[in-house]
Tab-separated table of C-alpha atoms in Angstrom:
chain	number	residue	atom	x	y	z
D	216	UNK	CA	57.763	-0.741	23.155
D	217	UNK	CA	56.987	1.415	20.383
D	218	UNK	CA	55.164	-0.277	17.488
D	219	UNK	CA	57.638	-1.024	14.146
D	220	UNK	CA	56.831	1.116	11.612
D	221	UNK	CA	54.862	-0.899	8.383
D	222	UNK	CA	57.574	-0.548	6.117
D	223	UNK	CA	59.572	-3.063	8.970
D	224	UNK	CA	56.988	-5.998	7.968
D	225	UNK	CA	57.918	-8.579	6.358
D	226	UNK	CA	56.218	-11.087	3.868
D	227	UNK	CA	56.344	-14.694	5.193
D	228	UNK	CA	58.529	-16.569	3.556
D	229	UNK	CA	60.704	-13.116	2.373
D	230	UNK	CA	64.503	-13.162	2.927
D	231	UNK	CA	66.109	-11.138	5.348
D	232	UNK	CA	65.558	-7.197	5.388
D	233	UNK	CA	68.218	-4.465	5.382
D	234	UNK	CA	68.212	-3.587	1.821
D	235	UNK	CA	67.523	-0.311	0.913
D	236	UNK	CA	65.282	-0.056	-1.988
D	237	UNK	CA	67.027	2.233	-5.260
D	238	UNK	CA	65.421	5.179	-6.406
D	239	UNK	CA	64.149	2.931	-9.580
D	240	UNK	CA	62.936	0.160	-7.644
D	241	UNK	CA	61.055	1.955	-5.366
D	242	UNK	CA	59.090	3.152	-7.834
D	243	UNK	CA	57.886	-0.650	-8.464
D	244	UNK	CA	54.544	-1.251	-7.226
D	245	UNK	CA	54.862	-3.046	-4.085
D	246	UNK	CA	54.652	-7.150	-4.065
D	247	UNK	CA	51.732	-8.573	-3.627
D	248	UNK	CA	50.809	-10.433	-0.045
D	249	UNK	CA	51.256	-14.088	-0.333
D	250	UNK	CA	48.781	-16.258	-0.283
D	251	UNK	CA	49.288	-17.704	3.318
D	252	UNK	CA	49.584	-13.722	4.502
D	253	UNK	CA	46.549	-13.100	3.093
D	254	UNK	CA	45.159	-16.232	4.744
D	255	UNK	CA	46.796	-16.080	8.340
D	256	UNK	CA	45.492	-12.407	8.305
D	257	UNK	CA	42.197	-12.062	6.354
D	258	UNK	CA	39.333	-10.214	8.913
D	259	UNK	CA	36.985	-12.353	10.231
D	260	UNK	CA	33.300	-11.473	10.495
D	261	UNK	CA	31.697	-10.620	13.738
D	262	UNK	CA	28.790	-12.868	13.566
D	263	UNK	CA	30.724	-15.619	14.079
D	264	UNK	CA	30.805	-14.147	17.626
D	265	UNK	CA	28.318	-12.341	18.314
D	266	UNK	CA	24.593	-12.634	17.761
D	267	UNK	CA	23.296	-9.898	16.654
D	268	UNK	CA	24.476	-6.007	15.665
D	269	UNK	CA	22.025	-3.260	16.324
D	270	UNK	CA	21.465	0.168	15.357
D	271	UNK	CA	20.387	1.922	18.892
D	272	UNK	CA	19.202	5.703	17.826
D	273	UNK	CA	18.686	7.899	20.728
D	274	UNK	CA	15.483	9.549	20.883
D	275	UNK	CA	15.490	12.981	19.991
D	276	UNK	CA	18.813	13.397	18.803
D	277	UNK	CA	20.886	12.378	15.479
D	278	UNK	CA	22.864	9.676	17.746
D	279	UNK	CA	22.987	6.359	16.067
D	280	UNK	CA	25.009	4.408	18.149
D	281	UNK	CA	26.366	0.409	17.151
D	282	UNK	CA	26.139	-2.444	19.382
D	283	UNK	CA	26.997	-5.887	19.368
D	284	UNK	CA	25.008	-8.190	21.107
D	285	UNK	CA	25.332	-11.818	22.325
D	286	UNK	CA	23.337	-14.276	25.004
D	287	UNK	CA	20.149	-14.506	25.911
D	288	UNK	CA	20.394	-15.116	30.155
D	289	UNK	CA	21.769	-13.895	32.775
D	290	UNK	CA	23.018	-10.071	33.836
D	291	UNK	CA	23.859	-7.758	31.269
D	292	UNK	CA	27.811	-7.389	30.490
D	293	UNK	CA	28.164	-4.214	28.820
D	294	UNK	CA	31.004	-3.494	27.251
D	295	UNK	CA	33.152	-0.382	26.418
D	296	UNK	CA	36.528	-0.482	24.755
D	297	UNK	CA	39.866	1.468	24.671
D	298	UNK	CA	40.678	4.663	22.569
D	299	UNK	CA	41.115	3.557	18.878
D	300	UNK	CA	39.335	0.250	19.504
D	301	UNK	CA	35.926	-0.629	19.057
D	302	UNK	CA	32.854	-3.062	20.200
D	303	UNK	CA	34.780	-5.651	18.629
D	304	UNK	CA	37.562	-5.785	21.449
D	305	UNK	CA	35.530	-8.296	23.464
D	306	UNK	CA	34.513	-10.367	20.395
D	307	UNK	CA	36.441	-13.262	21.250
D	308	UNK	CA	35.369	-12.848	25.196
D	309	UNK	CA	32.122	-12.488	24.161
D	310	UNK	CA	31.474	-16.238	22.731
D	311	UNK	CA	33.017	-17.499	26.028
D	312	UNK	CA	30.883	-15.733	28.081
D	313	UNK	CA	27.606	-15.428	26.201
D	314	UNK	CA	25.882	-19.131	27.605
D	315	UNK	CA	26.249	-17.447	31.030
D	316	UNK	CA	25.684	-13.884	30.444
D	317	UNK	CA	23.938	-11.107	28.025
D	318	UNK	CA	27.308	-9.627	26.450
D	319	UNK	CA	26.664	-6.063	24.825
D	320	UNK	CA	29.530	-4.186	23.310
D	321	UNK	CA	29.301	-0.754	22.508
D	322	UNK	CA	31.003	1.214	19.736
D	323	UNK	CA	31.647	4.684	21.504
D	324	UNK	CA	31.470	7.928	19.427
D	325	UNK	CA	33.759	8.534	16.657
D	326	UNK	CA	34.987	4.501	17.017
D	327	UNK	CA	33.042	1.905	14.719
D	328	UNK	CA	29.837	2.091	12.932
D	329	UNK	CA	28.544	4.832	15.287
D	330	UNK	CA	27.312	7.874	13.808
D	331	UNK	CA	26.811	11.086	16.067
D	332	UNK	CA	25.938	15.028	15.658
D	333	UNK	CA	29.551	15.527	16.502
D	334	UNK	CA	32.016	12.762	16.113
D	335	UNK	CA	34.842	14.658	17.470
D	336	UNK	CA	33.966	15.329	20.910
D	337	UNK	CA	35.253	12.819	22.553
D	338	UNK	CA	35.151	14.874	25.630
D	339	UNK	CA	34.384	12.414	28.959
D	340	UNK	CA	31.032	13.765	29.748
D	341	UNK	CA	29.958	13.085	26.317
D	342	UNK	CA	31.266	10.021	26.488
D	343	UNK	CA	29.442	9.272	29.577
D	344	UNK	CA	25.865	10.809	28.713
D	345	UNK	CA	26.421	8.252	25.482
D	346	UNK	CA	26.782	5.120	27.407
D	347	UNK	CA	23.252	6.000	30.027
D	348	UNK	CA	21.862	7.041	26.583
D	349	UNK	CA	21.945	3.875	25.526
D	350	UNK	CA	21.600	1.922	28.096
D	351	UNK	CA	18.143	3.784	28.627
D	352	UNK	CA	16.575	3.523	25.217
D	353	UNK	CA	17.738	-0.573	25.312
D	354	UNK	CA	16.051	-1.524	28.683
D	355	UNK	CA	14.062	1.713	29.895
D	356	UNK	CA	13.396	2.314	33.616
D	357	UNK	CA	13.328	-1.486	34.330
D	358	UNK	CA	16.671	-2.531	32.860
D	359	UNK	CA	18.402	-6.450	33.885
D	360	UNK	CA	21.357	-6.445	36.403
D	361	UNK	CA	24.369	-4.689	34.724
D	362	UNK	CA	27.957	-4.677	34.918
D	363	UNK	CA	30.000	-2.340	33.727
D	364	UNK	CA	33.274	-3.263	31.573
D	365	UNK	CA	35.649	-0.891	30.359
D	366	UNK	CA	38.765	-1.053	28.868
D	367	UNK	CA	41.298	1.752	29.072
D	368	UNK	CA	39.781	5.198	27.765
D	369	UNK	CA	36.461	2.975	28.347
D	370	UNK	CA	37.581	2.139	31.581
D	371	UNK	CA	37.652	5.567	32.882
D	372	UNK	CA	34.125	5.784	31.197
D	373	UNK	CA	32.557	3.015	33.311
D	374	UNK	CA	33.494	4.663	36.181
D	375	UNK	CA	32.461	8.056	35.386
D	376	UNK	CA	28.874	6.476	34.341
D	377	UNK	CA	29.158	4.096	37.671
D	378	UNK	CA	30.161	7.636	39.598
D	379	UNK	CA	27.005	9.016	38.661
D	380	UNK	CA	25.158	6.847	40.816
D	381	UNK	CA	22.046	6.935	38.160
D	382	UNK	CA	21.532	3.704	36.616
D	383	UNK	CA	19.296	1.278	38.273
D	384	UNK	CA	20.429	-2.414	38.435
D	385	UNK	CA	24.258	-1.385	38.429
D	386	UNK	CA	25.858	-4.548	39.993
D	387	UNK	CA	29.519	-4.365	38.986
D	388	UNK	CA	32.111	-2.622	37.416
D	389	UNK	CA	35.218	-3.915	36.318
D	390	UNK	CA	37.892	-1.908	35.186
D	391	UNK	CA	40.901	-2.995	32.772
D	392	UNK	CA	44.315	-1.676	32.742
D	393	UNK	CA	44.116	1.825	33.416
D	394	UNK	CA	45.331	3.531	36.565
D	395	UNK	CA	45.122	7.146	36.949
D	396	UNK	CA	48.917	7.861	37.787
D	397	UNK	CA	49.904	5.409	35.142
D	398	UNK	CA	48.107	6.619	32.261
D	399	UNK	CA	48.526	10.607	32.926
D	400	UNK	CA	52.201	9.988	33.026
D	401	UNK	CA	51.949	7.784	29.739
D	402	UNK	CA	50.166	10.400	27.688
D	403	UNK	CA	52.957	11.864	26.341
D	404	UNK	CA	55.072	8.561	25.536
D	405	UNK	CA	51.546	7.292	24.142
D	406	UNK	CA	51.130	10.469	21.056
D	407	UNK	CA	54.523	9.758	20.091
D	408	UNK	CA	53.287	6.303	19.369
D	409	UNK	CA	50.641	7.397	17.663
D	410	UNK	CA	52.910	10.197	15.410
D	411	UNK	CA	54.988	7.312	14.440
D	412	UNK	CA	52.170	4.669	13.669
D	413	UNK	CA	51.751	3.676	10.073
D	414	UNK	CA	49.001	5.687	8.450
D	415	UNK	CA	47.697	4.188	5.526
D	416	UNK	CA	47.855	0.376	4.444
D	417	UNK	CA	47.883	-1.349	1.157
D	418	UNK	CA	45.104	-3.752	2.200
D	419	UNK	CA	42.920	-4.814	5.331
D	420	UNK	CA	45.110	-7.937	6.026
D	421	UNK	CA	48.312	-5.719	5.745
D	422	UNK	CA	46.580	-3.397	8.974
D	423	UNK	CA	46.165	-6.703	10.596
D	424	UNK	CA	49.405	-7.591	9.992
D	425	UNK	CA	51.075	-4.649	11.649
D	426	UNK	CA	48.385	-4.481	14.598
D	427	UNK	CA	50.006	-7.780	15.360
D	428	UNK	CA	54.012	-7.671	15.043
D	429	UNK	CA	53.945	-4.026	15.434
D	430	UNK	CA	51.272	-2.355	17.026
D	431	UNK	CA	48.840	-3.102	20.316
D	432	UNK	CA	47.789	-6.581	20.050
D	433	UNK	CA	48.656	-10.240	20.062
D	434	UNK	CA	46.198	-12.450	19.427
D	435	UNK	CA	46.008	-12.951	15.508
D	436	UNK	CA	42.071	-13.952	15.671
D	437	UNK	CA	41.264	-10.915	18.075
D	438	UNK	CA	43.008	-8.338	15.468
D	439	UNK	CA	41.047	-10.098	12.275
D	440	UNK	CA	38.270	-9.375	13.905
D	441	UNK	CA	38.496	-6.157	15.686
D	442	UNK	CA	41.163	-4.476	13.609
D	443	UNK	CA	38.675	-3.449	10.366
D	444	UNK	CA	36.365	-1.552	12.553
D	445	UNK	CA	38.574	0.645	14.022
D	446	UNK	CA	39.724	4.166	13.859
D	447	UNK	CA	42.839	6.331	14.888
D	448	UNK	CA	42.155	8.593	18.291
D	449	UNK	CA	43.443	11.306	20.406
D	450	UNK	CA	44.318	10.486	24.208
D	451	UNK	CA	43.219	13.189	26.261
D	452	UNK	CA	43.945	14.209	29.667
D	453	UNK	CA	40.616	14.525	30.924
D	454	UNK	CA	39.898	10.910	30.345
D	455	UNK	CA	42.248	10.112	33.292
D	456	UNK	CA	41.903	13.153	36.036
D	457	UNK	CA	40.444	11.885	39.221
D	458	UNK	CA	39.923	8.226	38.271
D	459	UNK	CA	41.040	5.985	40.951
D	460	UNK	CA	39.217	8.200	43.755
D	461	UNK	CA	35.885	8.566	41.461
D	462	UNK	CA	36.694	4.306	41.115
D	463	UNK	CA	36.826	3.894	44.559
D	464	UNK	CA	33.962	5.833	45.511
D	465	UNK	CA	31.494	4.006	42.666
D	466	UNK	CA	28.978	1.980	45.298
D	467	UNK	CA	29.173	-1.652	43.867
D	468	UNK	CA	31.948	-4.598	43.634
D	469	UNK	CA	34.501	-3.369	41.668
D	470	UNK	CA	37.424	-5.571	40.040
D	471	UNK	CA	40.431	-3.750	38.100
D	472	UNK	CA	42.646	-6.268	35.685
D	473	UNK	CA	45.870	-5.448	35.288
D	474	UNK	CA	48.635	-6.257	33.053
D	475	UNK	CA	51.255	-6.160	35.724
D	476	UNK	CA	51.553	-4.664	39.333
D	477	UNK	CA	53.428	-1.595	38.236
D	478	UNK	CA	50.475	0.651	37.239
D	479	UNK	CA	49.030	0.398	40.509
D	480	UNK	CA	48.969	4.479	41.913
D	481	UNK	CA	49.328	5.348	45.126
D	482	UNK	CA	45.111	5.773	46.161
D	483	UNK	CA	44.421	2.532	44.368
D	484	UNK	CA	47.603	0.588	46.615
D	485	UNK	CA	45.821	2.213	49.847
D	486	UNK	CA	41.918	1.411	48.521
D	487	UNK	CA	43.097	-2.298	47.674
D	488	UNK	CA	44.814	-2.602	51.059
D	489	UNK	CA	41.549	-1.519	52.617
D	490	UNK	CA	39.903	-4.069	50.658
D	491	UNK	CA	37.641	-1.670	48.680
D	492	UNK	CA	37.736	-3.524	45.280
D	493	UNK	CA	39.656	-6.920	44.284
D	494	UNK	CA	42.694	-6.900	41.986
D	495	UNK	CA	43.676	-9.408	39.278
D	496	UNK	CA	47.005	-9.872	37.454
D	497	UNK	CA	46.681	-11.178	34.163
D	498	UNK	CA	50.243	-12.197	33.408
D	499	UNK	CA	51.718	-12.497	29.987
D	500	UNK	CA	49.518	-10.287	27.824
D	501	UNK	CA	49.689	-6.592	26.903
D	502	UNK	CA	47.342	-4.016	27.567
D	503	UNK	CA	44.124	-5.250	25.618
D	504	UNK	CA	43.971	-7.577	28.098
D	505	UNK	CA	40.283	-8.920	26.808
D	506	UNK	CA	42.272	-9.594	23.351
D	507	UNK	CA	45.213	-11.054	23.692
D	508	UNK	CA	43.822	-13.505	26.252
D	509	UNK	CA	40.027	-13.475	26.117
D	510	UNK	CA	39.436	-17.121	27.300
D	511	UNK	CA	41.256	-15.897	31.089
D	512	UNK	CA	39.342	-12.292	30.624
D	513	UNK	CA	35.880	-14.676	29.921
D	514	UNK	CA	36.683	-16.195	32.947
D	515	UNK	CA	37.600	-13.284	35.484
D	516	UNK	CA	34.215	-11.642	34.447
D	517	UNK	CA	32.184	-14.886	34.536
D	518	UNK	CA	33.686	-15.531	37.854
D	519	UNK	CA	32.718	-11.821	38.909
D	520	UNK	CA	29.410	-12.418	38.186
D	521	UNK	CA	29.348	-15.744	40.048
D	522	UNK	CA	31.304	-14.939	42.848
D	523	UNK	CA	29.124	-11.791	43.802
D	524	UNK	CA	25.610	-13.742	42.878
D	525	UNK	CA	24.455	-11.348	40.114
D	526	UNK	CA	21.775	-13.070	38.626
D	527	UNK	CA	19.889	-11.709	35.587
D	528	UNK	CA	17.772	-9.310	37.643
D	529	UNK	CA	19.865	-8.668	40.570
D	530	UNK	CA	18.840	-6.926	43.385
D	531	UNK	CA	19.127	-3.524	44.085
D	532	UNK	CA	20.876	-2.168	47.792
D	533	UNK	CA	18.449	1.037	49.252
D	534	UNK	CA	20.068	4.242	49.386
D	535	UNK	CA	23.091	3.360	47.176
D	536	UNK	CA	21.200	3.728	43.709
D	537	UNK	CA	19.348	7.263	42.585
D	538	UNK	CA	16.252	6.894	40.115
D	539	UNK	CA	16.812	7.578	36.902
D	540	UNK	CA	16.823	10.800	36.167
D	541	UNK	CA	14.670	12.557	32.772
């Protein structure tokens, strides 16, 4: 379903839409948001979810990339969210899972508070030297166990990084909502969404607002928080190309969430016949899965971990991992 454009939204408590505003009265200023609107919708602050936010700068380069951190045991969850998203995403997820696990949730380039040389390449190599970039400069040559969680456009990330077979400790990669057949053939349908978005908002709670009845999301606490941070993308192609073979071949447990059955392609039907990675279902949500229902995400990844016995250090399989490379 398309999202309704903002000029749809109504003010609680409003009567019924379907006028059409005069020439005069639309040059009134517009309403002002109610009280409760402002209320129901106001952002929330990210500290009430995560622990800490840190400024990772990459050695060498004028890459300043934003993190949000929470936990203090067990593996490493790192985090990468969709296209127009941002580290935020898994905010909510994060505060369930952070007494059993290290969450840390990136802001990619161009997204968030991230600040790069060149904020428009968005190009998936780039993408994917960012993420080992960072994950070097946090934990060195001796980083925790890690698993690798990507939503969307940051679900073909993680498995480009995971593909590349060089970071140490790599445990797990879990995948949500994005197929490869699925989201090539969705392109198109998906920048006509985007050319009929709103564009500009006449306050923070209004974006909220429409991010909720109209747009992507549906949990109103996910949105307050995640919503602020985020910035309007490009899908491209290249994102998607090759996915679900590059998924399947990544050497570690694997687990792809899905918002229904239907985006399953043809390699990924055969590779989860086979048994080469475990599918879950997530009924009842859209496609920012870890958003609209992050208690059950919180508890598909915490049951990863468990099920697979990652511990905080994990322990490395010869022959499957290459050093790290300088």
């Amino acid at each position: 379903m398309e999202p309704a454009p903002l000029a749809s939204l109504q003010e609680e408590g409003e009567g019924e839409p379907g006028e059409s505003p005069s020439s005069a009265a639309a040059a009134v200023p517009p309403r002002p948001a109610t009280h409760h609107s402002l209320h129901k919708y106001a952002p929330l602050d990210w500290s009430a979810y995560f622990d800490e936010e840190r400024r990772v700068a990459i050695p060498d380069t004028e890459d300043v990339f934003n993190v949000y951190m929470a936990g203090s045991e067990g593996p490493v969850v790192f985090c990468l969210h969709g296209g127009g998203y941002s580290g935020l995403s898994f905010a909510l997820a994060a505060s369930r899972m952070k007494e059993k696990a290290r969450v840390v949730s990136m802001d990619l380039r161009g997204h968030g508070k991230s600040t790069t040389s060149d904020d428009s390449d968005l190009s998936i190599e780039t993408l994917s030297s960012d993420v080992i970039a960072v994950l070097r400069t946090l934990y060195g040559d001796s980083p925790p166990a890690i698993i690798l969680v990507g939503h969307s456009m940051g679900g073909s990330v993680a498995i480009h990084v995971a593909a590349k077979k060089v970071i140490r400790n790599l445990h797990g990669l879990v995948v949500i909502d994005v197929v490869e057949g699925t989201a090539m053939a969705s392109l198109i349908h998906m920048q006509k969404i985007l050319a009929n978005r709103a564009q500009h908002f006449p306050s923070i709670e209004k974006a909220i607002e429409w991010s909720v009845k109209g747009g992507p999301l549906r949990n109103i606490d996910s949105a307050r928080v995640s919503i602020p941070s985020t910035l309007k993308y490009d899908e491209s192609r290249e994102w998607y190309e090759g996915l679900s073979e590059k998924f399947l071949s990544c050497p570690v447990q694997k687990v792809l969430l899905l918002a229904g059955t239907d985006r399953l392609d043809r390699a990924l039907t055969i590779g989860q016949m086979q048994g080469k990675f475990q599918m879950v279902v997530v009924r009842h949500t859209g496609h920012a899965i870890q958003e609209d229902v992050p208690e059950e995400f919180a508890s598909h990844i915490l049951n990863f971990i468990a099920r697979n016995k990652i511990g905080p250090n994990g322990v490395e399989i010869p022959g499957l991992i290459k050093k790290w490379q300088h």
